[in-house]
mmCIF file of C-alpha atoms in Angstrom:
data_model
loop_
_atom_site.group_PDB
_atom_site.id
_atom_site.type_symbol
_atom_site.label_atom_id
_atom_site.label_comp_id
_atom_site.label_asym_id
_atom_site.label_seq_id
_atom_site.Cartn_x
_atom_site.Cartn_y
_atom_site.Cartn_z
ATOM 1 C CA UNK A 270 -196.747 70.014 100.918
ATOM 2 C CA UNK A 271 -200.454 69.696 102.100
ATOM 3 C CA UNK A 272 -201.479 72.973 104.437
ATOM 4 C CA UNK A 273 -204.908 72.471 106.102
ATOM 5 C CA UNK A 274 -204.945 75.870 108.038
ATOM 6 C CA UNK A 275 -204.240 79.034 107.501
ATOM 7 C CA UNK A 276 -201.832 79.399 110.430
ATOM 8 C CA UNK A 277 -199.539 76.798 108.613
ATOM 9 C CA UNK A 278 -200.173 79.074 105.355
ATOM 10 C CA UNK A 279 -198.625 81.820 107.066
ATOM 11 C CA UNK A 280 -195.577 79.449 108.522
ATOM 12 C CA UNK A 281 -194.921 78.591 104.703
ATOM 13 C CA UNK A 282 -195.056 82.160 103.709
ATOM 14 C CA UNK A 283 -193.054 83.429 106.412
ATOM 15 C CA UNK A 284 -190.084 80.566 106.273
ATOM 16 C CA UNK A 285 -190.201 81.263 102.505
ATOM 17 C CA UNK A 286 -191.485 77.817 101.352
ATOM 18 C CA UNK A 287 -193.730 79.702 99.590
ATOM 19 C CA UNK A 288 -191.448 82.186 97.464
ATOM 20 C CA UNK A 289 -192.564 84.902 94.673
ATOM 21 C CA UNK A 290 -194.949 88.090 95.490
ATOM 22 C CA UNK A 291 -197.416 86.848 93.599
ATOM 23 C CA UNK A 292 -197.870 83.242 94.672
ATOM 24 C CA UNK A 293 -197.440 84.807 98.147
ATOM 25 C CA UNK A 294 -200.631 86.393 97.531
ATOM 26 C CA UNK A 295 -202.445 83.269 95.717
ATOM 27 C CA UNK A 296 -201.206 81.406 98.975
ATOM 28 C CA UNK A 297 -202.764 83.853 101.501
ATOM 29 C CA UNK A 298 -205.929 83.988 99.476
ATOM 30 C CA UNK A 299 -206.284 80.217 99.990
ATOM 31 C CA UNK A 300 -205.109 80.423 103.818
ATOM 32 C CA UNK A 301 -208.391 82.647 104.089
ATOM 33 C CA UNK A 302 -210.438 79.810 102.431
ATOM 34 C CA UNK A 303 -209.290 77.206 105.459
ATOM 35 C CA UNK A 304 -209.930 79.872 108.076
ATOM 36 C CA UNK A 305 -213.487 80.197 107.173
ATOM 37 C CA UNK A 306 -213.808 76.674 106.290
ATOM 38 C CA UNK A 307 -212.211 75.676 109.893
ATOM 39 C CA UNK A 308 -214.452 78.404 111.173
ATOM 40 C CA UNK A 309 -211.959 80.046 112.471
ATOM 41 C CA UNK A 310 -211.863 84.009 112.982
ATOM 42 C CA UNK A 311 -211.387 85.680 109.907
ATOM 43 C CA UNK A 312 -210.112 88.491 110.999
ATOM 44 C CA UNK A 313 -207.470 87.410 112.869
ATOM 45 C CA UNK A 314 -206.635 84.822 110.438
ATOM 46 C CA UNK A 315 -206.058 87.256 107.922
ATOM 47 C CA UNK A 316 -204.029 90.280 110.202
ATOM 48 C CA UNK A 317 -201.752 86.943 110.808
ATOM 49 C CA UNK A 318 -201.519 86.397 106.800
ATOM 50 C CA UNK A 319 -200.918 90.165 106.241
ATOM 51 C CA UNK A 320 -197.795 90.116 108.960
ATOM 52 C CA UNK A 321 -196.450 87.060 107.574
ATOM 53 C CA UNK A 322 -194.523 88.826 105.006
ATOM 54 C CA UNK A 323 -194.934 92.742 105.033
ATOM 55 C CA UNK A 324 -192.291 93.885 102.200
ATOM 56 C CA UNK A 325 -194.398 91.988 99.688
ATOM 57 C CA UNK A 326 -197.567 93.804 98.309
ATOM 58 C CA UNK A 327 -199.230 91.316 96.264
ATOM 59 C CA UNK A 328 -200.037 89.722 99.824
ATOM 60 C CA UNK A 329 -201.939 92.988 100.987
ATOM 61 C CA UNK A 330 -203.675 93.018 97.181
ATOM 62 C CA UNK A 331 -205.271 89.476 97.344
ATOM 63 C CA UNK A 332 -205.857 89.974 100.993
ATOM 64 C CA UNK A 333 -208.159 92.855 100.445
ATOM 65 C CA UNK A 334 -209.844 91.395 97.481
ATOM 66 C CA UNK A 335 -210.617 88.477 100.021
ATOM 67 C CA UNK A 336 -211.676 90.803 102.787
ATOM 68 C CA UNK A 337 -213.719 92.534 100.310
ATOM 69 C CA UNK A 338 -215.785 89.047 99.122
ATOM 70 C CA UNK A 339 -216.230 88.320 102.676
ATOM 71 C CA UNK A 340 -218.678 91.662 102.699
ATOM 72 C CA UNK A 341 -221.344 91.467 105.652
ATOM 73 C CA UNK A 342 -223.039 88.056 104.742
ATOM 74 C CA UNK A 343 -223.505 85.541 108.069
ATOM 75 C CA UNK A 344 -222.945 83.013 107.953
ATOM 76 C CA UNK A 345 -219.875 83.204 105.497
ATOM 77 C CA UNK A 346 -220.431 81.479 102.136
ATOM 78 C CA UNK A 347 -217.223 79.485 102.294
ATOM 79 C CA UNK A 348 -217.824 77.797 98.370
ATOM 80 C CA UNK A 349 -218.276 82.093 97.140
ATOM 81 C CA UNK A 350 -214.540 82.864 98.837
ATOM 82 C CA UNK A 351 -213.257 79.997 97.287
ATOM 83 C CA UNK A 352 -214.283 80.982 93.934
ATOM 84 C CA UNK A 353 -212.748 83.821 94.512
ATOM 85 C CA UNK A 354 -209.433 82.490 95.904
ATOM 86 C CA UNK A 355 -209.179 80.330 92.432
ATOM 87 C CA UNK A 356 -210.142 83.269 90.336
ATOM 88 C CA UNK A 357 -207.544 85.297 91.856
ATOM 89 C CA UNK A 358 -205.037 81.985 91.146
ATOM 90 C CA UNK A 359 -206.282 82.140 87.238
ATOM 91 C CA UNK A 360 -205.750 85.287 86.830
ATOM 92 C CA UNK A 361 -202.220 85.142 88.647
ATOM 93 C CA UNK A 362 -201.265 82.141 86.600
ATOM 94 C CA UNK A 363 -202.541 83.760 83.084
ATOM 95 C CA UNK A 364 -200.400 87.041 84.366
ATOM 96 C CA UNK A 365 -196.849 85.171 85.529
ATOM 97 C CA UNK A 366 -197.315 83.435 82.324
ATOM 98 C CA UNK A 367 -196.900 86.707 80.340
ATOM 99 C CA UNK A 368 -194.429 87.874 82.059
ATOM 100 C CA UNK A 369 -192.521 84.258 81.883
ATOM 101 C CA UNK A 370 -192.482 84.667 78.179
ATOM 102 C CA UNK A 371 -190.362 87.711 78.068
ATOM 103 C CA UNK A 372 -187.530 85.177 78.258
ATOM 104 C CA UNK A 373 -188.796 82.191 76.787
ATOM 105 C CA UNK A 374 -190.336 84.734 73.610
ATOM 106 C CA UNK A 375 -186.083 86.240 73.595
ATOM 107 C CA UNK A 376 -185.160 83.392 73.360
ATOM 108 C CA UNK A 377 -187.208 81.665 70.903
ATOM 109 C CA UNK A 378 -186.136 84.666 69.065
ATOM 110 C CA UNK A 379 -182.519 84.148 68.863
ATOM 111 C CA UNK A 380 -182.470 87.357 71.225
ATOM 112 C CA UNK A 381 -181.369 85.491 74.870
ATOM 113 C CA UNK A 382 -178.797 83.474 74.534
ATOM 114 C CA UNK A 383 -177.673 82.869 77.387
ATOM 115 C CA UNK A 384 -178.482 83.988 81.003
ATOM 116 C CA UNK A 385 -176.014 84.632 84.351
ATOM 117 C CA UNK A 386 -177.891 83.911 87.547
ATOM 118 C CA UNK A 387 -176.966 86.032 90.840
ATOM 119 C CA UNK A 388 -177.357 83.103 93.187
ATOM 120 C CA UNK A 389 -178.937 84.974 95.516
ATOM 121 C CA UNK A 390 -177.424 84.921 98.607
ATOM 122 C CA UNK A 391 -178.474 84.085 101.736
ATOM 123 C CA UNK A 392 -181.715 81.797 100.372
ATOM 124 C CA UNK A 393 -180.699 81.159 96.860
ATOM 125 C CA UNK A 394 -183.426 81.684 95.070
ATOM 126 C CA UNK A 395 -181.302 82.137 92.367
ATOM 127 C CA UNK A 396 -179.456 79.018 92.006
ATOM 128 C CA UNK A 397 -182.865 77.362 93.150
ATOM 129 C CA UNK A 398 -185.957 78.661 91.526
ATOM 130 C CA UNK A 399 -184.397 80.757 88.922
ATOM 131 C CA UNK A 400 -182.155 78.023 87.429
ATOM 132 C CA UNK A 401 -184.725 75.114 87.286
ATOM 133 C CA UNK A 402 -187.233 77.331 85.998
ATOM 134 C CA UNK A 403 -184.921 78.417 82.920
ATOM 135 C CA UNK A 404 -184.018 74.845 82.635
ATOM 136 C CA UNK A 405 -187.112 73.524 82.260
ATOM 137 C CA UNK A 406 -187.931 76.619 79.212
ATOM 138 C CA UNK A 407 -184.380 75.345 77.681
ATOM 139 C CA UNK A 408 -182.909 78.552 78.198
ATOM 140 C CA UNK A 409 -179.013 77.914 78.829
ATOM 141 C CA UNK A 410 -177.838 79.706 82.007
ATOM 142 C CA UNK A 411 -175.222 79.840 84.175
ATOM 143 C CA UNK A 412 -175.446 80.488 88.271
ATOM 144 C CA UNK A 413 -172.948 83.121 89.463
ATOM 145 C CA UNK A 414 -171.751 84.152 92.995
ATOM 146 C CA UNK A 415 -173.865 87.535 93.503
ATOM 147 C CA UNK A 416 -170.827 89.684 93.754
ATOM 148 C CA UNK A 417 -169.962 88.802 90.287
ATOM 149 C CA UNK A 418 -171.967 90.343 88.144
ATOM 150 C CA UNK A 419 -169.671 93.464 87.843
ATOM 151 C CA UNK A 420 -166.963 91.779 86.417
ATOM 152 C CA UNK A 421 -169.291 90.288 83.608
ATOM 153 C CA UNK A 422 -170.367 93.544 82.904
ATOM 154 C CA UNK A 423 -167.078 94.727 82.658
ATOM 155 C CA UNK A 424 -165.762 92.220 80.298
ATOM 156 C CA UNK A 425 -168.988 92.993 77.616
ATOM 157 C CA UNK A 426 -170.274 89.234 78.850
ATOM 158 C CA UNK A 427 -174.239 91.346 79.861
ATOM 159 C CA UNK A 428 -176.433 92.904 77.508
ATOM 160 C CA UNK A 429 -179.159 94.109 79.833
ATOM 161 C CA UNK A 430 -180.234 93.181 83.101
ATOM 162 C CA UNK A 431 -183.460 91.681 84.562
ATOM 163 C CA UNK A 432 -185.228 91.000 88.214
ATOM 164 C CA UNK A 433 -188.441 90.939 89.465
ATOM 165 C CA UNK A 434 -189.825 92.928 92.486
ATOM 166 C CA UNK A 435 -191.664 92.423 95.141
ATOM 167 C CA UNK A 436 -193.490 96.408 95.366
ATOM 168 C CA UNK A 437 -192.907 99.091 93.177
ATOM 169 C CA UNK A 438 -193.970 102.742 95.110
ATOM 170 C CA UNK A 439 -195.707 105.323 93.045
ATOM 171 C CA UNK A 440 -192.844 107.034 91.819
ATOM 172 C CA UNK A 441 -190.949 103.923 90.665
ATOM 173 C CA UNK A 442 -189.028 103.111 93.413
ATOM 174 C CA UNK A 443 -188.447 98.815 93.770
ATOM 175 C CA UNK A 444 -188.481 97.116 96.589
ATOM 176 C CA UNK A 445 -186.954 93.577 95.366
ATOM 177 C CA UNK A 446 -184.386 90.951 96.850
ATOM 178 C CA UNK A 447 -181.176 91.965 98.525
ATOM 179 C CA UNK A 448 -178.307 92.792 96.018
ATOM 180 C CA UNK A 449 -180.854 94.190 93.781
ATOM 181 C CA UNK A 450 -179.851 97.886 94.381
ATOM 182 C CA UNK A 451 -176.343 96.671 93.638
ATOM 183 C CA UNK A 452 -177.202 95.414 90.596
ATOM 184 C CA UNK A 453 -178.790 98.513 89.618
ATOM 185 C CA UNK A 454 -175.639 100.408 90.307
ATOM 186 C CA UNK A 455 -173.160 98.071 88.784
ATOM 187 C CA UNK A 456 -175.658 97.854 85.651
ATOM 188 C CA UNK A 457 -175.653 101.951 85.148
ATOM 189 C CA UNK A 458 -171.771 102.378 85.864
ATOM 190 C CA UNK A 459 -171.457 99.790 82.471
ATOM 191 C CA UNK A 460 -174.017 101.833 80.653
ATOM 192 C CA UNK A 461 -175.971 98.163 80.484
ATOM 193 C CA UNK A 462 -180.332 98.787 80.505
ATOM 194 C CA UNK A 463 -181.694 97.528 83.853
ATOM 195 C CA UNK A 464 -185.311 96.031 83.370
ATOM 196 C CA UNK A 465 -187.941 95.082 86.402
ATOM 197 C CA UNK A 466 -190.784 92.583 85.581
ATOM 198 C CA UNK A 467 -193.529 93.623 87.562
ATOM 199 C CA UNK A 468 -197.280 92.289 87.564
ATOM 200 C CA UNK A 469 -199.813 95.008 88.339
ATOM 201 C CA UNK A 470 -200.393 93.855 91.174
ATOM 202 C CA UNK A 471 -196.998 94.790 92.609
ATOM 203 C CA UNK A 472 -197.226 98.395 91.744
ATOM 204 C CA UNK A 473 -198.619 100.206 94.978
ATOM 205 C CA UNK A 474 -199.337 103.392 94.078
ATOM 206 C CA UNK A 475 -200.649 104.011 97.846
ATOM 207 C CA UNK A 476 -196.772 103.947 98.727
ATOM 208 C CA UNK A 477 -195.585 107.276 97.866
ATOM 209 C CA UNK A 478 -191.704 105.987 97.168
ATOM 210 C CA UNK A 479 -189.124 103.854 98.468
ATOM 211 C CA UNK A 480 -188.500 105.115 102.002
ATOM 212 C CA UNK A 481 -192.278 104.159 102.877
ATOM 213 C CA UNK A 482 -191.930 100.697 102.156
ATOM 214 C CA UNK A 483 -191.390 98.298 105.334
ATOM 215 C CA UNK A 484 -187.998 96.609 104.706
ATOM 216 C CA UNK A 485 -188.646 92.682 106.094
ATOM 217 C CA UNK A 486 -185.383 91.946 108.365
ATOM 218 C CA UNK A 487 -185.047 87.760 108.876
ATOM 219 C CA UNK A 488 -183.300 85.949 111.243
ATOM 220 C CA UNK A 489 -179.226 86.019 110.970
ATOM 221 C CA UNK A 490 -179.226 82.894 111.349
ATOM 222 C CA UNK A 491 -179.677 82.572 107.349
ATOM 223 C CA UNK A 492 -176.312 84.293 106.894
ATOM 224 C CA UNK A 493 -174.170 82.573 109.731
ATOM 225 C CA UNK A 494 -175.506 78.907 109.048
ATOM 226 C CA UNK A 495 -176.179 77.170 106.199
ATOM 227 C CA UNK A 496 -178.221 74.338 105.955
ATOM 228 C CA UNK A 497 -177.925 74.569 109.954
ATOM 229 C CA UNK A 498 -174.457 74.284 109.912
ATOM 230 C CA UNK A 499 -172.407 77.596 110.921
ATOM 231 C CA UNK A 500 -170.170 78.821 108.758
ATOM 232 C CA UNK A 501 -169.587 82.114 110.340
ATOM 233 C CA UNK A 502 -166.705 82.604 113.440
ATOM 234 C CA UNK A 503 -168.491 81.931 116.920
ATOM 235 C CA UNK A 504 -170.367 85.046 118.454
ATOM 236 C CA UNK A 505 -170.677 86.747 114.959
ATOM 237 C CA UNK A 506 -173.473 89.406 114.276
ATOM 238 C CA UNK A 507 -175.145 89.351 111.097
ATOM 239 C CA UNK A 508 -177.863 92.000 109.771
ATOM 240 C CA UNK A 509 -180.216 90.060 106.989
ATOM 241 C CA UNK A 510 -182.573 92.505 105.418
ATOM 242 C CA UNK A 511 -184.804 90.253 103.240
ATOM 243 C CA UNK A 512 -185.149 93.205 100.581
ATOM 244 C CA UNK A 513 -183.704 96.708 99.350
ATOM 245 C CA UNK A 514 -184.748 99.689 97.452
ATOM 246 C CA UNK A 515 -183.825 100.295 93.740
ATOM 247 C CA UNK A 516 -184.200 103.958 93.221
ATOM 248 C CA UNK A 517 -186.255 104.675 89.764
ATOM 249 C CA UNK A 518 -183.643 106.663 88.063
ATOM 250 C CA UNK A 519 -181.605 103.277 88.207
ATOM 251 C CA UNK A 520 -184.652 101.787 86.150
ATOM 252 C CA UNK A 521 -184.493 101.646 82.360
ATOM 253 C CA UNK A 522 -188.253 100.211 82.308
ATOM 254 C CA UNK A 523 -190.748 97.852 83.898
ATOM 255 C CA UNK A 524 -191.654 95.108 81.961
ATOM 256 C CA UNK A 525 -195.526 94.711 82.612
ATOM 257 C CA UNK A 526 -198.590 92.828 81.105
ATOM 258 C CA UNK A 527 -199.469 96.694 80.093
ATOM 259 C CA UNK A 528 -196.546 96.530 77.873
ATOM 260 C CA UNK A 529 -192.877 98.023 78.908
ATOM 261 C CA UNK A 530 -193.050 101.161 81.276
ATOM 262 C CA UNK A 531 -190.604 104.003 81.149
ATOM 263 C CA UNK A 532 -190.657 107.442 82.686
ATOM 264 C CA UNK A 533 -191.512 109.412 83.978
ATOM 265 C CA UNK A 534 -192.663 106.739 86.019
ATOM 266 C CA UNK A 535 -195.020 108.807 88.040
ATOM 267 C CA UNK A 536 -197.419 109.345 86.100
ATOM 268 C CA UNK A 537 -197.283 106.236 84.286
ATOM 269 C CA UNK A 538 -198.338 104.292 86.613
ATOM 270 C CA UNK A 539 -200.737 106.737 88.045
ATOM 271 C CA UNK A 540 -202.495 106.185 84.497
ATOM 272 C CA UNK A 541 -202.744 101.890 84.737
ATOM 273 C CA UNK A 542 -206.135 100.550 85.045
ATOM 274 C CA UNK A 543 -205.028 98.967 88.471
ATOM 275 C CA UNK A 544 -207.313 97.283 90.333
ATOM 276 C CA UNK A 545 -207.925 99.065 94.597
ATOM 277 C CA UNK A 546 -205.065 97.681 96.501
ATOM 278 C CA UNK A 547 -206.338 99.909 99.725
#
């Protein structure tokens, strides 16, 4: 997929062709790089970035470092932001790579084994991305319908449980795919450790907790159709919240390139050497 401007950047972020927090943000960075090289309005081009996906906070992070490049120069130095967009990517790819080798490293190690993969329902990203991305580190998994997972648990088949996120507030609260809460839940009722992987740049600590966080709602569409055919009975309602909100207590630790987090989460992360998200 070639994108040459940043309104068609936003269209892939919003309709999820680009997927992750932190390649959403990479994405946006570079969306800001064709606006000023289409001389287009920056400003507007990056309020329509920002909106494209508001549960995510790695978009607002990589926006702001853009915005912040951009200072007061005229005309804009369009070769400068683009430095910056590809020093943002680096540092995103060095990061993700990390954080990727949590499970190739366990399982180099003889520690992973094997790995169950909620399917992620409505999108899939589990089935999708998750499943060709283990596949390609050799790691032997197996997808699961998302409702699952609590019978695994309860026949001894899960030794701990892992997601991502999408925002984590300042008192540990994770805003992360749909189901995730669930999880969370299931995963404590077994007495099984629930782990979140989370860059630093998806811990807002400008978001007091979980109730500030903007919940993204997509169409319903996603739930009654799939693959545009419908599969739910004519006239149906559906209600397709993109994300939900893990409470910390449910959180064992965050795996993080400042080694594994655990409470009191508070004032953890109020002590990371973040970089300004405001």
């Amino acid at each position: 997929m070639q994108l040459h401007r940043w309104q068609e950047v936003a269209e892939a972020i919003s309709s999820m062709a680009v997927r992750g927090a932190p390649a959403i943000g990479i994405a946006a960075a570079w969306g800001v790089v064709l606006a000023a090289r289409s001389g287009d309005d920056l400003p507007t081009a990056i309020r329509g970035l920002r909106a494209s996906r508001p549960t995510a906070v790695n978009l607002g992070w990589a926006l702001n470092r853009m915005q912040a490049a951009l200072g007061s120069a005229s005309p804009v130095d369009v070769d400068a932001l683009a430095g910056v967009a590809a020093a943002l990517q680096q540092e995103d790819r060095l990061l993700t790579q990390r954080l990727v080798d949590v499970i190739a490293a366990a399982h180099a190690r003889g520690l992973l084994c094997h790995a169950w993969l909620d399917e992620t329902r409505p999108r899939l990203q589990g089935a999708a991305l998750s499943a060709w991305e283990l596949g390609c580190l050799g790691v032997p998994c197996t997808v699961i319908v998302d409702g699952a997972s609590g019978l695994l648990m309860r026949r001894g088949e899960v030794d701990a449980v892992m997601v991502g996120c999408d925002r984590v507030a300042a008192n540990g609260d994770v805003a992360n795919k749909i189901g995730t809460y669930n999880l969370a839940l299931v995963a404590r009722a077994h007495g099984i450790p629930f782990y979140v992987c989370a860059p630093g740049s998806s811990i807002d600590r400008a978001t007091v907790d979980g109730d500030a966080i903007t919940i993204e709602e997509r169409d319903a569409e996603e739930i009654t159709h799939a693959k545009g055919v419908g599969v739910a009975a004519p006239g149906a309602q559906a209600w397709n919240p993109a994300f939900d909100i893990t409470p910390a207590h449910l959180v064992t630790g965050f795996i993080t390139e400042f080694g594994v987090l655990r409470p009191p989460y508070r004032e953890v992360l109020s002590a990371l050497p973040l970089p300004n998200q405001l």
